[in-house]
Coordinates of C-alpha atoms and ligand atoms in Angstrom, one line a residue:
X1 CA 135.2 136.8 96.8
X2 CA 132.7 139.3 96.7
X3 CA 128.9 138.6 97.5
X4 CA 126.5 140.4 95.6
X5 CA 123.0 141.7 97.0
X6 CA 120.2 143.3 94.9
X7 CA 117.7 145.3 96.6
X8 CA 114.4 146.1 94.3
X9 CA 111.1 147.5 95.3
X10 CA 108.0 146.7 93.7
X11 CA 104.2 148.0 94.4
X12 CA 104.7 151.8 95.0
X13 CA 108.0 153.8 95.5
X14 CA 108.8 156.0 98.6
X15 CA 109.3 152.4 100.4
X16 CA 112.1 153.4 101.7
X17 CA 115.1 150.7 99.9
X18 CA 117.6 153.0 100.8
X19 CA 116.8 152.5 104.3
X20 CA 117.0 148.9 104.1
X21 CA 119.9 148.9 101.8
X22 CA 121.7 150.7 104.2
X23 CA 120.1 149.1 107.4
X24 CA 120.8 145.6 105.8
X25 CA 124.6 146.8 105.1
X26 CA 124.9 148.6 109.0
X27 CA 124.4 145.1 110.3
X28 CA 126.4 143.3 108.0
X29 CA 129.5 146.0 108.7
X30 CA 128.2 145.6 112.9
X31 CA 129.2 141.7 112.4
X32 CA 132.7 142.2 111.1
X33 CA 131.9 142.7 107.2
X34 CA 133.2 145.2 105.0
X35 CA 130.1 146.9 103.1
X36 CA 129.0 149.2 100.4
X37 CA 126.2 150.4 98.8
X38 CA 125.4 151.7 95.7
X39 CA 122.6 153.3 93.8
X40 CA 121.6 152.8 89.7
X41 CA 118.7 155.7 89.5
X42 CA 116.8 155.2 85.8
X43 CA 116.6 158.5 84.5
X44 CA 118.7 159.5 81.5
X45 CA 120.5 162.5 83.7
X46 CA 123.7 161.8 83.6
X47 CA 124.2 162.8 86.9
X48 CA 121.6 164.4 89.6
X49 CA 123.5 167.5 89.4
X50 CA 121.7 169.4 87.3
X51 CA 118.3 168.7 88.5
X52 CA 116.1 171.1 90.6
X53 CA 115.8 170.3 94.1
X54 CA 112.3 170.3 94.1
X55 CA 112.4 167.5 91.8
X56 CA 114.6 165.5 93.0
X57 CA 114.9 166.7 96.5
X58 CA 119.1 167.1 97.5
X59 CA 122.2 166.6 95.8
X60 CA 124.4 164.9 97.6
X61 CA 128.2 165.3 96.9
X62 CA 130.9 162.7 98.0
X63 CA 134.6 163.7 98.4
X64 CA 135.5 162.1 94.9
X65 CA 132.9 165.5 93.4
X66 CA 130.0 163.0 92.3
X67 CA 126.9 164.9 92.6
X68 CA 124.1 162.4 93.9
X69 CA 121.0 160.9 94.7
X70 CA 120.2 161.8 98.3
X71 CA 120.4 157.7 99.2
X72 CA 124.3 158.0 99.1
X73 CA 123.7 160.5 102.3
X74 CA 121.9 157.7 104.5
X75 CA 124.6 155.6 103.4
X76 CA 127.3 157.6 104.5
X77 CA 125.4 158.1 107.6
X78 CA 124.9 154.6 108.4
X79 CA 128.1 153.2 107.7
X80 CA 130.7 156.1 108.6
X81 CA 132.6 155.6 105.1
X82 CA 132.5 157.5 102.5
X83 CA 131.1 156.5 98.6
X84 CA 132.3 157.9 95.5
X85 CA 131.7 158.2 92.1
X86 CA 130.8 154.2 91.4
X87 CA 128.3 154.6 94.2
X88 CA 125.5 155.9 92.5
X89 CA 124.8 155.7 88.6
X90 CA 122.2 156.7 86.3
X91 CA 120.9 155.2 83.3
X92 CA 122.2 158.8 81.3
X93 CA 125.8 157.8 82.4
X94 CA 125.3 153.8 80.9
X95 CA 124.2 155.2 77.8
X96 CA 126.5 158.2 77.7
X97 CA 129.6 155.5 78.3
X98 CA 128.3 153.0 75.5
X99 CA 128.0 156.0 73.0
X100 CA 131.2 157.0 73.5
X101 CA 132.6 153.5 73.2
X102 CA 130.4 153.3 69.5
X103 CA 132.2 156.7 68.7
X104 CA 135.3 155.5 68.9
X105 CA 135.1 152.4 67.2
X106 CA 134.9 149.9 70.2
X107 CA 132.3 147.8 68.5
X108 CA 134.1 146.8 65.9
X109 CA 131.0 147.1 63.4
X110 CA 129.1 146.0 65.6
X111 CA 125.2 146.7 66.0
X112 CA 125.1 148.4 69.5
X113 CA 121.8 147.4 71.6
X114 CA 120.0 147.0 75.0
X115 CA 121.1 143.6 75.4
X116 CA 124.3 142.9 75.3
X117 CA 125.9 146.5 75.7
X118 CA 123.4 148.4 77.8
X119 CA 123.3 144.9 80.4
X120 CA 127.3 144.7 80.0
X121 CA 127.7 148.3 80.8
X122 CA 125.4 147.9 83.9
X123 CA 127.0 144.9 85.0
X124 CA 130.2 146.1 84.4
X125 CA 129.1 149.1 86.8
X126 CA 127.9 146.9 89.6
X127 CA 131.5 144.9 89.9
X128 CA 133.6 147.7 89.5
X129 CA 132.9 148.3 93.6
X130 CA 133.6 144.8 94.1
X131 CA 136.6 144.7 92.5
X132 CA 138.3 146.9 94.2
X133 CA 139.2 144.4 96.9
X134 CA 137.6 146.4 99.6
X135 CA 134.1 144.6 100.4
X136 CA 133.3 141.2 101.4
X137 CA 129.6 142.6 100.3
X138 CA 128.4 144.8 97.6
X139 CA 124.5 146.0 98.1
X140 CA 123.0 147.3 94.9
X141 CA 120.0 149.5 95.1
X142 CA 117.8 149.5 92.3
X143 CA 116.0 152.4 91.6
X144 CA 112.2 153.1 90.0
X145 CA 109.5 150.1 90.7
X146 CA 109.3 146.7 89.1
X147 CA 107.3 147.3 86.2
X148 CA 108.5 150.0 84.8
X149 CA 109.7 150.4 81.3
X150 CA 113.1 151.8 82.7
X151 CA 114.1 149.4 85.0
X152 CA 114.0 146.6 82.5
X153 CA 117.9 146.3 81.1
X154 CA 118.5 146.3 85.0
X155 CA 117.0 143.7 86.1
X156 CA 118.0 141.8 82.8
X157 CA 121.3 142.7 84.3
X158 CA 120.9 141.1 87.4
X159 CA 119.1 137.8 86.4
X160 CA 122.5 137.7 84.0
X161 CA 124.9 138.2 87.3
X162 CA 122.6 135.6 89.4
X163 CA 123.5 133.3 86.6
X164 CA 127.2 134.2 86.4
X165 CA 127.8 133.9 90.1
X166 CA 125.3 131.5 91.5
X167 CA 122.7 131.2 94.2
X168 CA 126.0 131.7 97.2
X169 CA 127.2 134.8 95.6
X170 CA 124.2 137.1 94.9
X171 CA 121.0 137.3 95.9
X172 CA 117.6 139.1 95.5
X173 CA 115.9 141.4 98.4
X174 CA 112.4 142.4 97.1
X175 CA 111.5 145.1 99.2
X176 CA 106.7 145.8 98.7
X177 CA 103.9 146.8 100.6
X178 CA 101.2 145.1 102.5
X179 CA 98.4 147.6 102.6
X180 CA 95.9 147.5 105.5
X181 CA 92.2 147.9 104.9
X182 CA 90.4 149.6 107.3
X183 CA 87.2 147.7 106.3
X184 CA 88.2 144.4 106.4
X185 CA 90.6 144.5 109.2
X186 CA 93.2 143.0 107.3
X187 CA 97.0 142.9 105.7
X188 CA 96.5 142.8 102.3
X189 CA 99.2 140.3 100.1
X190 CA 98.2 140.4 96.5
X191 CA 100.2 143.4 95.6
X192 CA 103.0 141.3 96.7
X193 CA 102.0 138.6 95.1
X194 CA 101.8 140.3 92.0
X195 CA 105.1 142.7 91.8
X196 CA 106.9 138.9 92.6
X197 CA 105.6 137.6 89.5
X198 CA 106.3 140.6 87.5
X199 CA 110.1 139.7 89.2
X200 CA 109.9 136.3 87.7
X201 CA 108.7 137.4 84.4
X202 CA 112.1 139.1 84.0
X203 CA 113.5 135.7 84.8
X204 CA 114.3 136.9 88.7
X205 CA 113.3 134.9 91.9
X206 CA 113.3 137.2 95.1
X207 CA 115.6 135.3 97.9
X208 CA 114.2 137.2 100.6
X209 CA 110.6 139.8 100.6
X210 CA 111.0 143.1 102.9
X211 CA 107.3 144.0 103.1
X212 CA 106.5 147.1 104.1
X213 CA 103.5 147.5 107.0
X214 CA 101.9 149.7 109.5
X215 CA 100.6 146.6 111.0
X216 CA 102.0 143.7 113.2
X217 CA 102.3 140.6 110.2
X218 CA 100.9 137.4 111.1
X219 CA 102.8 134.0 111.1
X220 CA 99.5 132.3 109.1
X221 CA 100.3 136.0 106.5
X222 CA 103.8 135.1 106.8
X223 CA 103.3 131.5 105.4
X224 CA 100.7 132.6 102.4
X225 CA 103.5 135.2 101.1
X226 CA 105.7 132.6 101.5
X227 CA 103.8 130.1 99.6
X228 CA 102.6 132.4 96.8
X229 CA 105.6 134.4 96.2
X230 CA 108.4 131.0 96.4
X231 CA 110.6 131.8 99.3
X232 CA 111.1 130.8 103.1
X233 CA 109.1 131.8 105.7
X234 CA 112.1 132.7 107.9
X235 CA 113.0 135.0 104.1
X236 CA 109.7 136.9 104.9
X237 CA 110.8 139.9 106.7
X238 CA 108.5 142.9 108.6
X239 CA 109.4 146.2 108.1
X240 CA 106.8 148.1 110.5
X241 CA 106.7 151.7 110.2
X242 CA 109.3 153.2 112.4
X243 CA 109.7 156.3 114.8
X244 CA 112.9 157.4 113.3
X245 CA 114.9 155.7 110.2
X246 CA 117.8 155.6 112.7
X247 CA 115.7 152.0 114.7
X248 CA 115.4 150.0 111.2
X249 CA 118.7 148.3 111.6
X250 CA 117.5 147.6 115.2
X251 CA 114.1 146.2 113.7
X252 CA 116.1 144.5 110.9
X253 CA 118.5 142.8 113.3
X254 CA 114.8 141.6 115.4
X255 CA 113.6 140.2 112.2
X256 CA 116.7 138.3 111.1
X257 CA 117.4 139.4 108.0
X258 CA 121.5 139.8 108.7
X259 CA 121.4 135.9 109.3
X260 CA 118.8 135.4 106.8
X261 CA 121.3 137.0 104.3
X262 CA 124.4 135.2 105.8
X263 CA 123.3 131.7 105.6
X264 CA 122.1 132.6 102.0
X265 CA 125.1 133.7 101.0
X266 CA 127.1 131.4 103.4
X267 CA 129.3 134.1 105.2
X268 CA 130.9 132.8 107.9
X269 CA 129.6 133.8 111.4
X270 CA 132.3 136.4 112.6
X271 CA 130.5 136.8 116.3
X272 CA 127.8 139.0 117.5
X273 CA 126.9 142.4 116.1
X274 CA 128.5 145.2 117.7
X275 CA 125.8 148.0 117.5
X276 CA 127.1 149.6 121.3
X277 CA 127.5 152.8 119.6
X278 CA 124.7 152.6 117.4
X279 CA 122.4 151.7 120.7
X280 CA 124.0 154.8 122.6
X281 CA 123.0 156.8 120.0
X282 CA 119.5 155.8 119.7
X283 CA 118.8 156.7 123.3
X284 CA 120.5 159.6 123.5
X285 CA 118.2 160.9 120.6
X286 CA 115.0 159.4 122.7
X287 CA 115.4 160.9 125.8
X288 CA 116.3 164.4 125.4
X289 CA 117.1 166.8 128.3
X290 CA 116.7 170.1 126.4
X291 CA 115.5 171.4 123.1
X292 CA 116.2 174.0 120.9
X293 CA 113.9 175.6 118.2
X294 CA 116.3 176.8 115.1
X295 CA 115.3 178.5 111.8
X296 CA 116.3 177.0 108.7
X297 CA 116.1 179.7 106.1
X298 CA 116.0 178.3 102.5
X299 CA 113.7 178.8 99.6
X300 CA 113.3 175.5 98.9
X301 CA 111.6 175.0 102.2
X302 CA 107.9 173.0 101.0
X303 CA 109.8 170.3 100.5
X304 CA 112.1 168.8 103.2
X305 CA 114.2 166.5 100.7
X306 CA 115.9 169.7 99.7
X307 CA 118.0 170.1 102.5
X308 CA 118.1 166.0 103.6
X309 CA 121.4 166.3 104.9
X310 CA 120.7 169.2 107.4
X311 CA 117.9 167.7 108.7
X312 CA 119.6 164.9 109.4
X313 CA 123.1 166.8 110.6
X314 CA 120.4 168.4 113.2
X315 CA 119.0 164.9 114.2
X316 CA 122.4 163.7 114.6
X317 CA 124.1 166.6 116.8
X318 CA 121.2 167.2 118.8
X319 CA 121.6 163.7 119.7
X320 CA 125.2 164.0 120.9
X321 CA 123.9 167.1 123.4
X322 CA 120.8 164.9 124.3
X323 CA 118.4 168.2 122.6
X324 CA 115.2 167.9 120.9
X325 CA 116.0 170.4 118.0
X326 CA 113.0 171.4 116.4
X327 CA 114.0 172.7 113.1
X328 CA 111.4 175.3 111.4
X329 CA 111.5 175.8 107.9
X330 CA 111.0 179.6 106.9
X331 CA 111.1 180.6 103.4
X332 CA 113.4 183.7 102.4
X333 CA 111.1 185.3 100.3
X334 CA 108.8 186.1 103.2
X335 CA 111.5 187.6 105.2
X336 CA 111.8 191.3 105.3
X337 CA 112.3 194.4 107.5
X338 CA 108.7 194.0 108.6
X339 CA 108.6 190.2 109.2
X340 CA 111.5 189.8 110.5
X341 CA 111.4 190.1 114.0
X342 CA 108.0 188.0 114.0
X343 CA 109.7 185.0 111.6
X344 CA 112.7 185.3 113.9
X345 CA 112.7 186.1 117.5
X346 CA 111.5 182.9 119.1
X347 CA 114.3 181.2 117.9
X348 CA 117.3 180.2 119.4
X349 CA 119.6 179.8 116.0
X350 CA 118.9 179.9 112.6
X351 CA 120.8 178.2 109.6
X352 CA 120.6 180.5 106.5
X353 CA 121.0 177.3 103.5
X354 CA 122.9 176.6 100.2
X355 CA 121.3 177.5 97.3
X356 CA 121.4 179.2 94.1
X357 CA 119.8 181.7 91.7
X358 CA 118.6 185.2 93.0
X359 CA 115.2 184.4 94.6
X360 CA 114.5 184.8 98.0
X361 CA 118.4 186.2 98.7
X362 CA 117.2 189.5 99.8
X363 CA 114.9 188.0 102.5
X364 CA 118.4 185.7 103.5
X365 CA 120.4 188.8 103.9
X366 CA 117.6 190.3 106.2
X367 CA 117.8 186.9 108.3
X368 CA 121.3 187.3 108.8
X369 CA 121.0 191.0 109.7
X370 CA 118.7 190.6 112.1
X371 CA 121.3 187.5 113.9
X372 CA 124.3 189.1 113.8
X373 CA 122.5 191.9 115.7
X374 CA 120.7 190.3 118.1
X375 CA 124.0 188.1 118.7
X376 CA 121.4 185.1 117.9
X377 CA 123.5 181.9 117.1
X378 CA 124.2 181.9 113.1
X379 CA 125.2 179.1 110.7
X380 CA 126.0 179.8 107.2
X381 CA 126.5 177.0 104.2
X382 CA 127.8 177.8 101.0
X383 CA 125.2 180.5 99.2
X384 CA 124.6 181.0 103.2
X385 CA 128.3 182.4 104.5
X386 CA 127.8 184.4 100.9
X387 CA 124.7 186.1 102.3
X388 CA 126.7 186.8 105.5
X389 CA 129.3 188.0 103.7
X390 CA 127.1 190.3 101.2
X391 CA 125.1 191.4 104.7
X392 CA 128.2 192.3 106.1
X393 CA 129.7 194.5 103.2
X394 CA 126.5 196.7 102.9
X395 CA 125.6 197.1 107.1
X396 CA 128.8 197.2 108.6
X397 CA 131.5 197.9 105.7
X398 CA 129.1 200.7 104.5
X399 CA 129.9 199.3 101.3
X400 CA 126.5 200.2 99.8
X401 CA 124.7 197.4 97.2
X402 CA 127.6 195.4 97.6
X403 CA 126.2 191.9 96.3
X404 CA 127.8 188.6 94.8
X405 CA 128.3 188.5 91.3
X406 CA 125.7 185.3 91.0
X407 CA 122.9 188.1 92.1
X408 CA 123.8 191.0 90.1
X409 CA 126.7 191.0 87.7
X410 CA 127.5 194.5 87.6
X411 CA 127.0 195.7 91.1
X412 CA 129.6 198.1 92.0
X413 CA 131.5 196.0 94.8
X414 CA 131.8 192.4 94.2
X415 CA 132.6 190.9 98.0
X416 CA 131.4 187.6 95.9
X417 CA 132.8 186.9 92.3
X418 CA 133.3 184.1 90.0
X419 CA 135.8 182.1 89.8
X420 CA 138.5 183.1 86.9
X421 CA 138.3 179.5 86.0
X422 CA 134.5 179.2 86.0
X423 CA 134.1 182.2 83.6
X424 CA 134.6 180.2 80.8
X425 CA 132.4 177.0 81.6
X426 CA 129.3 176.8 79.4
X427 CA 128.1 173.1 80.5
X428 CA 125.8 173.1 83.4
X429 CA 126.5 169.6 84.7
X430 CA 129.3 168.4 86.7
X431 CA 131.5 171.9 86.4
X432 CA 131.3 173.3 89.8
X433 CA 133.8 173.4 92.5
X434 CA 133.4 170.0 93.8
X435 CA 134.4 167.1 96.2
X436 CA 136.7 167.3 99.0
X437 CA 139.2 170.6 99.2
X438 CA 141.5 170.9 102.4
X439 CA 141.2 174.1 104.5
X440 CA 143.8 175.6 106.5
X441 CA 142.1 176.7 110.1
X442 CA 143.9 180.0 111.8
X443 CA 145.0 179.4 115.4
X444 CA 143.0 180.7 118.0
X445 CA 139.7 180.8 116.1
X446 CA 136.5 179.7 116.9
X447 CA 136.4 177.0 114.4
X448 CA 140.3 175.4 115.5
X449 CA 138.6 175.2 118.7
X450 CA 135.5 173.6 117.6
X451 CA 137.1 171.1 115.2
X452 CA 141.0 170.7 117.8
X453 CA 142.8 170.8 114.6
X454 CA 143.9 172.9 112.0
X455 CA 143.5 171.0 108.8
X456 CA 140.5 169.6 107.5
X457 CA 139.0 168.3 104.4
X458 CA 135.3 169.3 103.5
X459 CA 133.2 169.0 100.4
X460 CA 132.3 172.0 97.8
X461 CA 129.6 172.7 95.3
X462 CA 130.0 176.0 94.2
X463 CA 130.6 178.6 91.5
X464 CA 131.3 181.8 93.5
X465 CA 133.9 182.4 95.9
X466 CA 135.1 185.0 98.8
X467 CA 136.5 188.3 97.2
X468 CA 140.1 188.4 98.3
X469 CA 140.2 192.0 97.4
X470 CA 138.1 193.1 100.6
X471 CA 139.7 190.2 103.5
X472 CA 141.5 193.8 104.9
X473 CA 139.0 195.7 105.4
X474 CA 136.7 192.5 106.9
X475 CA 138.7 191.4 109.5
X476 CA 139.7 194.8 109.9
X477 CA 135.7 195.2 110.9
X478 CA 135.7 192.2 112.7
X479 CA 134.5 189.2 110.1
X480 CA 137.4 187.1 110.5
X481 CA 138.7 184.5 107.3
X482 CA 139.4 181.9 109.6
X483 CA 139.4 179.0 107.1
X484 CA 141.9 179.2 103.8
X485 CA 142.2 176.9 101.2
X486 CA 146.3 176.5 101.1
X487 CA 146.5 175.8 98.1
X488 CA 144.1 178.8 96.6
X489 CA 144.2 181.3 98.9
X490 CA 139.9 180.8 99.0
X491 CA 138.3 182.0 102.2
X492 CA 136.3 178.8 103.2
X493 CA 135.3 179.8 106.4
X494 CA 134.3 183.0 108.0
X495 CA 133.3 184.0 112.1
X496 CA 132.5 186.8 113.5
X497 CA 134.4 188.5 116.7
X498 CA 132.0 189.6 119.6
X499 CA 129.3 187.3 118.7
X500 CA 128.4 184.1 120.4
X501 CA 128.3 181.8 117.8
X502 CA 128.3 183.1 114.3
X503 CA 130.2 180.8 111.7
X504 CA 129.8 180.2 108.2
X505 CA 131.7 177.8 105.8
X506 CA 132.0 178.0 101.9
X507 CA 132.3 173.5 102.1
X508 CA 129.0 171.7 103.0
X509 CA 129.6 169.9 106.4
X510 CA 126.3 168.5 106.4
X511 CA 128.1 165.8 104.0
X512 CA 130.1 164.4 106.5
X513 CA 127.8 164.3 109.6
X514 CA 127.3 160.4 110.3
X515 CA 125.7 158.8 113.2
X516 CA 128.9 157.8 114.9
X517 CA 130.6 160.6 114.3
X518 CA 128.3 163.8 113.8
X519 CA 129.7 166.9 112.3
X520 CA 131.8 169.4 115.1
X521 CA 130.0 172.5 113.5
X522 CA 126.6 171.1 113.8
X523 CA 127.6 169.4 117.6
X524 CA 129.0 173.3 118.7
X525 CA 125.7 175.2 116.6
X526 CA 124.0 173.1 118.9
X527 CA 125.6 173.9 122.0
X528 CA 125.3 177.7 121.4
X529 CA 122.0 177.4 120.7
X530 CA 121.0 175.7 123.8
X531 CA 123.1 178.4 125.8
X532 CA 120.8 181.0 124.3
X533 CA 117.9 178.8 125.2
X534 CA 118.7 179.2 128.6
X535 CA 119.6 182.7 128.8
X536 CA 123.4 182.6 129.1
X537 CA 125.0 184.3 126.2
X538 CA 128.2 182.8 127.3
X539 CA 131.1 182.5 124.9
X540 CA 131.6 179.3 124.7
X541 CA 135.5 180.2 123.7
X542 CA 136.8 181.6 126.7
Ligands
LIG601 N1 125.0 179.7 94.3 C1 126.2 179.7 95.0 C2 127.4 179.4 94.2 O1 127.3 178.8 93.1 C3 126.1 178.9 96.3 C4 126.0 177.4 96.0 C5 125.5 176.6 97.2 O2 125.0 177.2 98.1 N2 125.7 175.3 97.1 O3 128.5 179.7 94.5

């Protein structure tokens, strides 16, 4: 049967539960256990999709086309499998499901409320994963604080499945803060204290208490948590700040809180975690033998949640080449003809980002301009192989004002249009191409050589496509369509001849780069990046 773990936070957010979550589930899968995690978020979007990124930071997008909370990403990451739509859910999508149900009658008369149909929908939501047969463990992130009015059918929820299942199937990880003052030299506990209690006024006892620290916790603070707050001492777990997110399942695994969880939930003791991989991978990323300085060009740059993935990608990949890669953020709308080579030329790569909407776009296209002609190493995504393509029409094609359709509707050549299909759509949310498409990779490219196959499956969140009308004369002129959708006919994946490194893919592969497996595009970027570093503009595909 399934177990069941619930992971809150209470005092502030930005604690950092999805890190545990997915620490906590990293170990669990290290000791022979199949885990997921998912994610209820209590906003009443029905899905983060349609959400700016500076408000909610990235959207991550699993192979099934849910658009997410950025949480699923670390997930992925951490465990090497992918979620899907039941990963991550919002309070919009509840209500949005029990509406529809009322429309059509379900009810039968029925007044519809919070409690039972909001709490039945949620619950419903949290077993679907486990009924799939798949995991011996099911985490459950709950989103917001304790204390909040949103949060409250939710943890109704889960005092109702504590009470279903009993104390061996499910339990409660309250992940707070134990602020330090300065003054008084001391680890503070009555915050803790306090978000516990406001736990057990919604009828919910904490099993175990993650608390969050910059300081070393005492065994005598231990014990007062543990006496105030009703748990274990052995249940009362330090998180210390950490270097990287990437040693928290390390510092987890130190603090005991895989065993704590097993002997709670009485899973049998399958042997010894196997973290070699993990371990090999944490000190590749701390002992670095080179390092690379790349540009990420975006215009949502002030805030580094926008572009979580990449970040990360970069962490991960630089890793696998032992590199330090410093990754500067430079914001489109500064680049032009006079900034460019200033913004640019102490680089040794730059990644021009996805994005939508006009802004900044001019300053991408000068970005890309300037790489392809300084044979700079160049990596496109999405809105950033359509600046490469738009860059290439007007400087090289001669095709003058070419632009993509999302920019200007009526410019005179469209290398970027709609898609037919897309012309009608007039809902915002959930309509673009999404999820995972397969691509078809032409022998003999750059990519087939950088991937060693030629079929893949990547992930899409786009409205605008490749032009067909103009692949002639682009190859012709040396922009190579390297990467077709079979199906389609789409061009997913562009490169340029007689340039070291200059790639660009329609898909997002920053969605499938995972610790133990980090992305081929990123891993090569890397590696061309690092031969500019040093001078050699070898072609790495000779
Ligand atoms: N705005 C572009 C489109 O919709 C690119 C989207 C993206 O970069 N994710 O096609």
């Amino acid at each position: 049967m399934t177990k069941y773990i619930f992971v809150t936070g209470g005092v502030t957010s930005s604690l950092g539960k999805g890190i545990i979550s997915a620490s906590l589930a990293k170990l669990l899968q290290s000791r022979g256990f199949s885990a997921t995690i998912q994610k209820f978020d209590p906003y009443i979007n029905v899905d983060p999709g349609t959400l700016n990124p500076y408000e909610h930071g990235e959207c991550f997008v699993t192979d099934d086309g849910a658009e997410t909370d950025l949480d699923l990403g670390y997930y992925e990451r951490f465990l090497g499998r992918p979620t899907s739509q039941a990963n991550n859910v919002t309070t919009g999508r509840i209500y949005q499901t029990v509406i529809q149900k009322e429309r059509k009658g379900d009810y039968l008369g029925k007044t519809v409320q919070v409690i039972p149909h909001i709490t039945d929908e949620i619950k419903r939501r949290i077993m679907l994963l486990g009924q799939s047969g798949e995991y011996d463990i099911v985490i459950t992130e709950l989103g917001g604080t304790v204390g909040d009015i949103e949060s409250l059918p939710y943890l109704e929820a889960v005092r109702q499945m504590r009470w279903n299942l009993g104390q061996d199937n499910c339990l409660v990880v309250h992940l707070t803060l134990l602020p330090y003052l300065e003054a008084a030299k001391e680890l503070k506990t009555k915050p803790t204290q306090h978000s516990v209690k406001e736990l057990q006024n919604a009828g919910i006892q904490p099993d175990i208490l993650v608390c969050r620290t910059e300081h070393d916790i005492s065994n005598s603070i231990r014990r007062k948590i543990a006496l105030f707050c009703n748990v274990d001492v052995t249940s009362v777990i330090e998180a210390i700040t950490a270097d990287t997110v990437y040693d928290v399942p390390l510092y987890m695994l130190r603090e005991n809180l895989d065993r704590v969880v097993m002997n709670k939930l009485r899973l049998r003791e399958k042997g010894e975690p196997d973290l070699r991989k993990w371990k090999q991978f944490l000190g590749k990323l701390k002992n670095p033998t080179n390092e690379v300085r790349i540009g990420l060009v975006g215009k949502y740059i002030e805030l580094k949640d926008a572009y979580k993935s990449i970040y990360e990608s970069f962490v991960l990949a630089g890793a696998m080449n032992e590199c330090n890669v410093i990754v500067e953020p430079i914001h489109s709308e500064e680049i032009n003809d006079e900034s460019v080579v200033r913004k640019l030329s102490k680089l040794h790569g730059i990644l021009v980002a996805p994005g939508f909407g006009e802004r900044g776009f001019e300053g991408k296209v000068t970005a890309v301009k300037f790489a392809r002609e300084n044979k700079l190493p160049f990596f496109g995504i999405c809105l950033g192989m359509q600046t490469a393509v738009v860059e290439f029409a007007r400087n090289v094609l001669g095709l003058e004002n070419a632009n993509s359709t999302e920019m200007n509707t009526d410019t005179e050549h469209k290398v970027i249009d709609i898609m037919e299909e897309q012309k009608i759509i007039q809902d915002m949310g959930g309509t673009m191409r999404l999820g995972s498409y397969p691509c078809d990779l032409k022998r003999k490219s750059k990519v087939q050589q950088i991937y060693k196959t030629t079929k893949i499956n990547e992930r899409h969140r786009h409205r605008y496509e490749f032009n067909n009308a103009f692949k002639e004369q682009f190859e012709k002129a040396g922009m190579q369509c390297v990467g077709i959708n079979p199906k389609t006919q789409l061009v997913e994946i562009i490169e340029l001849k007689n340039h070291p490194w200059f790639i660009a893919s329609q898909f997002h592969p920053e969605y499938k780069s995972t610790v133990e497996d980090p992305h081929p595009l990123f891993v090569s970027f890397i590696q061309a990046c690092i031969e500019y570093e040093n001078g050699e503009q070898l072609d790495l595909f000779e």
